[in-house]
Amino acid sequence: PATLSDIDNRIRSQVKRYLPYIKISSISFNENANVGTSDSLSDNLLSIRIDYDIVPLEIGAVLTIPISV
């Protein structure tokens, strides 16, 4: 959906502006992220996964952000 695309673009824009030494490899969204909750609660969850590299240090990492909506 357009909303997820907008979030993706905004994350990339802000990282480029404030963290230019970070290179984002991918951003993925897992709607209905199941983090050990009941099915009715999982309908209201979103998870954002950001795979990135810290370029000067040549280190890769993953940031996962669970969001309750």
Coordinates of N, CA, C and O in Angstrom, one line a residue:
P1 N 0.8 -1.2 0.0 CA 0.0 0.0 0.0 C 0.8 1.3 0.0 O 2.0 1.2 0.4
A2 N 0.2 2.3 -0.4 CA 0.9 3.6 -0.5 C 1.5 4.1 0.9 O 2.6 4.7 1.0
T3 N 0.8 3.8 1.9 CA 1.2 4.2 3.3 C 2.6 3.6 3.6 O 3.5 4.2 4.1
L4 N 2.7 2.3 3.3 CA 4.0 1.6 3.6 C 5.1 2.1 2.7 O 6.2 2.3 3.2
S5 N 4.8 2.5 1.5 CA 5.8 3.1 0.6 C 6.2 4.4 1.1 O 7.4 4.8 1.1
D6 N 5.3 5.2 1.7 CA 5.6 6.5 2.3 C 6.5 6.4 3.5 O 7.4 7.1 3.6
I7 N 6.2 5.4 4.3 CA 7.0 5.1 5.5 C 8.4 4.7 5.1 O 9.4 5.3 5.6
D8 N 8.5 3.9 4.1 CA 9.8 3.4 3.6 C 10.6 4.6 3.0 O 11.8 4.8 3.4
N9 N 10.0 5.5 2.2 CA 10.7 6.7 1.7 C 11.1 7.6 2.8 O 12.2 8.2 2.7
R10 N 10.3 7.8 3.8 CA 10.6 8.7 4.9 C 11.8 8.2 5.7 O 12.7 9.0 6.0
I11 N 11.8 6.9 6.0 CA 12.9 6.3 6.7 C 14.2 6.6 5.9 O 15.2 7.0 6.5
R12 N 14.2 6.2 4.6 CA 15.4 6.4 3.8 C 15.8 7.8 3.7 O 17.0 8.1 3.8
S13 N 14.9 8.7 3.6 CA 15.2 10.2 3.5 C 15.9 10.7 4.8 O 16.9 11.4 4.8
Q14 N 15.3 10.3 6.0 CA 15.9 10.7 7.2 C 17.2 10.1 7.5 O 18.1 10.8 8.1
V15 N 17.4 8.8 7.2 CA 18.7 8.2 7.4 C 19.8 8.9 6.5 O 20.9 9.2 6.9
K16 N 19.4 9.2 5.2 CA 20.3 9.9 4.3 C 20.7 11.2 4.9 O 21.9 11.6 4.8
R17 N 19.8 11.9 5.5 CA 20.0 13.3 6.0 C 20.8 13.3 7.3 O 21.8 14.0 7.4
Y18 N 20.4 12.5 8.2 CA 21.0 12.5 9.6 C 22.1 11.5 9.9 O 22.8 11.6 10.8
L19 N 22.1 10.4 9.1 CA 23.0 9.3 9.3 C 23.7 8.9 8.0 O 23.5 7.8 7.5
P20 N 24.4 9.8 7.3 CA 24.9 9.5 6.0 C 25.9 8.3 5.9 O 26.1 7.8 4.8
Y21 N 26.4 7.9 7.0 CA 27.3 6.8 7.1 C 26.6 5.5 7.2 O 27.2 4.4 7.2
I22 N 25.3 5.5 7.2 CA 24.5 4.3 7.2 C 23.9 4.0 5.8 O 23.4 4.9 5.2
K23 N 24.1 2.8 5.4 CA 23.5 2.4 4.1 C 22.4 1.3 4.3 O 22.7 0.3 4.9
I24 N 21.2 1.7 4.0 CA 20.1 0.8 4.2 C 20.0 -0.3 3.0 O 20.0 0.1 1.9
S25 N 20.1 -1.5 3.4 CA 20.0 -2.6 2.4 C 18.6 -2.9 2.1 O 18.2 -3.1 0.9
S26 N 17.7 -3.0 3.1 CA 16.3 -3.2 2.8 C 15.4 -2.8 4.0 O 15.9 -2.7 5.1
I27 N 14.2 -2.5 3.7 CA 13.2 -2.2 4.7 C 12.0 -3.1 4.3 O 11.5 -3.1 3.2
S28 N 11.6 -3.9 5.3 CA 10.4 -4.7 5.1 C 9.4 -4.5 6.2 O 9.7 -4.2 7.3
F29 N 8.1 -4.7 5.8 CA 7.0 -4.6 6.8 C 6.3 -5.9 6.9 O 6.0 -6.6 5.9
N30 N 6.1 -6.3 8.1 CA 5.4 -7.5 8.4 C 4.1 -7.1 9.1 O 4.1 -6.9 10.3
E31 N 3.0 -7.0 8.4 CA 1.7 -6.7 8.9 C 1.3 -8.0 9.7 O 1.6 -9.1 9.3
N32 N 0.5 -7.8 10.7 CA 0.0 -8.9 11.5 C 1.2 -9.6 12.1 O 1.2 -10.9 12.2
A33 N 2.2 -8.9 12.6 CA 3.4 -9.5 13.2 C 3.0 -10.3 14.4 O 2.4 -9.7 15.3
N34 N 3.3 -11.5 14.4 CA 3.0 -12.3 15.6 C 4.2 -12.4 16.5 O 5.2 -13.0 16.2
V35 N 4.0 -11.8 17.7 CA 5.1 -11.8 18.6 C 4.6 -12.4 19.9 O 4.8 -11.9 21.0
G36 N 4.0 -13.6 19.8 CA 3.5 -14.3 20.9 C 2.2 -13.7 21.5 O 1.9 -13.9 22.7
T37 N 1.4 -13.1 20.6 CA 0.1 -12.6 21.0 C -1.0 -13.4 20.4 O -0.8 -14.2 19.5
S38 N -2.2 -13.2 20.9 CA -3.4 -13.9 20.4 C -3.7 -13.4 19.0 O -3.2 -12.3 18.6
D39 N -4.5 -14.1 18.2 CA -4.8 -13.7 16.8 C -5.5 -12.4 16.8 O -5.2 -11.6 15.9
S40 N -6.4 -12.1 17.7 CA -7.1 -10.8 17.7 C -6.1 -9.6 17.9 O -6.3 -8.6 17.3
L41 N -5.1 -9.8 18.7 CA -4.1 -8.8 19.0 C -3.2 -8.6 17.8 O -2.8 -7.5 17.5
S42 N -2.8 -9.7 17.2 CA -1.9 -9.7 16.1 C -2.4 -8.9 14.9 O -1.7 -8.4 14.0
D43 N -3.7 -8.8 14.8 CA -4.3 -8.0 13.7 C -4.0 -6.5 13.8 O -4.1 -5.7 12.9
N44 N -3.6 -6.1 15.0 CA -3.3 -4.7 15.3 C -1.8 -4.4 15.4 O -1.4 -3.4 16.0
L45 N -1.0 -5.3 14.9 CA 0.5 -5.1 15.0 C 1.1 -4.9 13.7 O 0.7 -5.5 12.7
L46 N 2.2 -4.2 13.7 CA 3.0 -4.0 12.5 C 4.5 -4.1 12.9 O 4.8 -3.6 14.0
S47 N 5.3 -4.7 12.1 CA 6.7 -4.8 12.4 C 7.5 -4.2 11.3 O 7.2 -4.5 10.1
I48 N 8.4 -3.4 11.5 CA 9.3 -2.8 10.5 C 10.7 -3.4 10.7 O 11.3 -3.3 11.8
R49 N 11.3 -4.0 9.7 CA 12.6 -4.5 9.8 C 13.5 -3.7 8.8 O 13.2 -3.6 7.6
I50 N 14.6 -3.2 9.4 CA 15.5 -2.4 8.6 C 16.9 -3.1 8.6 O 17.5 -3.3 9.7
D51 N 17.3 -3.6 7.5 CA 18.7 -4.2 7.3 C 19.6 -3.1 6.9 O 19.3 -2.4 5.9
Y52 N 20.7 -2.9 7.6 CA 21.6 -1.8 7.2 C 23.0 -2.1 7.5 O 23.4 -3.1 8.1
D53 N 23.9 -1.3 6.9 CA 25.3 -1.4 7.1 C 25.9 -0.1 7.6 O 25.4 1.0 7.1
I54 N 26.8 -0.2 8.5 CA 27.5 1.0 9.0 C 28.8 1.0 8.1 O 29.7 0.3 8.3
V55 N 28.8 1.9 7.1 CA 29.8 1.8 6.0 C 31.2 2.0 6.6 O 32.1 1.2 6.2
P56 N 31.6 3.0 7.4 CA 33.0 3.1 7.8 C 33.5 1.9 8.6 O 34.7 1.6 8.5
L57 N 32.6 1.3 9.3 CA 33.0 0.1 10.1 C 32.9 -1.2 9.4 O 33.3 -2.2 10.0
E58 N 32.2 -1.2 8.3 CA 31.9 -2.4 7.5 C 31.2 -3.4 8.4 O 31.6 -4.6 8.4
I59 N 30.2 -3.0 9.1 CA 29.4 -3.8 10.0 C 27.9 -3.8 9.5 O 27.4 -2.7 9.3
G60 N 27.3 -4.9 9.4 CA 25.9 -5.0 9.1 C 25.1 -5.3 10.3 O 25.6 -6.0 11.2
A61 N 23.8 -4.9 10.3 CA 23.0 -5.1 11.5 C 21.5 -5.1 11.0 O 21.2 -4.7 9.9
V62 N 20.6 -5.5 11.9 CA 19.2 -5.5 11.6 C 18.5 -4.8 12.8 O 18.8 -5.1 14.0
L63 N 17.6 -3.9 12.5 CA 16.8 -3.3 13.5 C 15.3 -3.7 13.2 O 14.8 -3.5 12.1
T64 N 14.7 -4.3 14.2 CA 13.3 -4.6 14.1 C 12.5 -3.8 15.1 O 12.8 -3.8 16.3
I65 N 11.4 -3.2 14.6 CA 10.6 -2.3 15.4 C 9.2 -2.8 15.4 O 8.5 -2.7 14.4
P66 N 8.7 -3.4 16.5 CA 7.3 -3.7 16.6 C 6.5 -2.5 17.0 O 6.8 -1.7 17.8
I67 N 5.3 -2.4 16.3 CA 4.5 -1.2 16.5 C 3.0 -1.7 16.7 O 2.5 -2.5 15.9
S68 N 2.4 -1.3 17.7 CA 1.0 -1.7 18.0 C 0.2 -0.5 17.5 O 0.3 0.6 17.8
V69 N -0.7 -0.9 16.5 CA -1.6 0.1 15.9 C -3.1 -0.1 16.3 O -3.5 -1.1 16.7

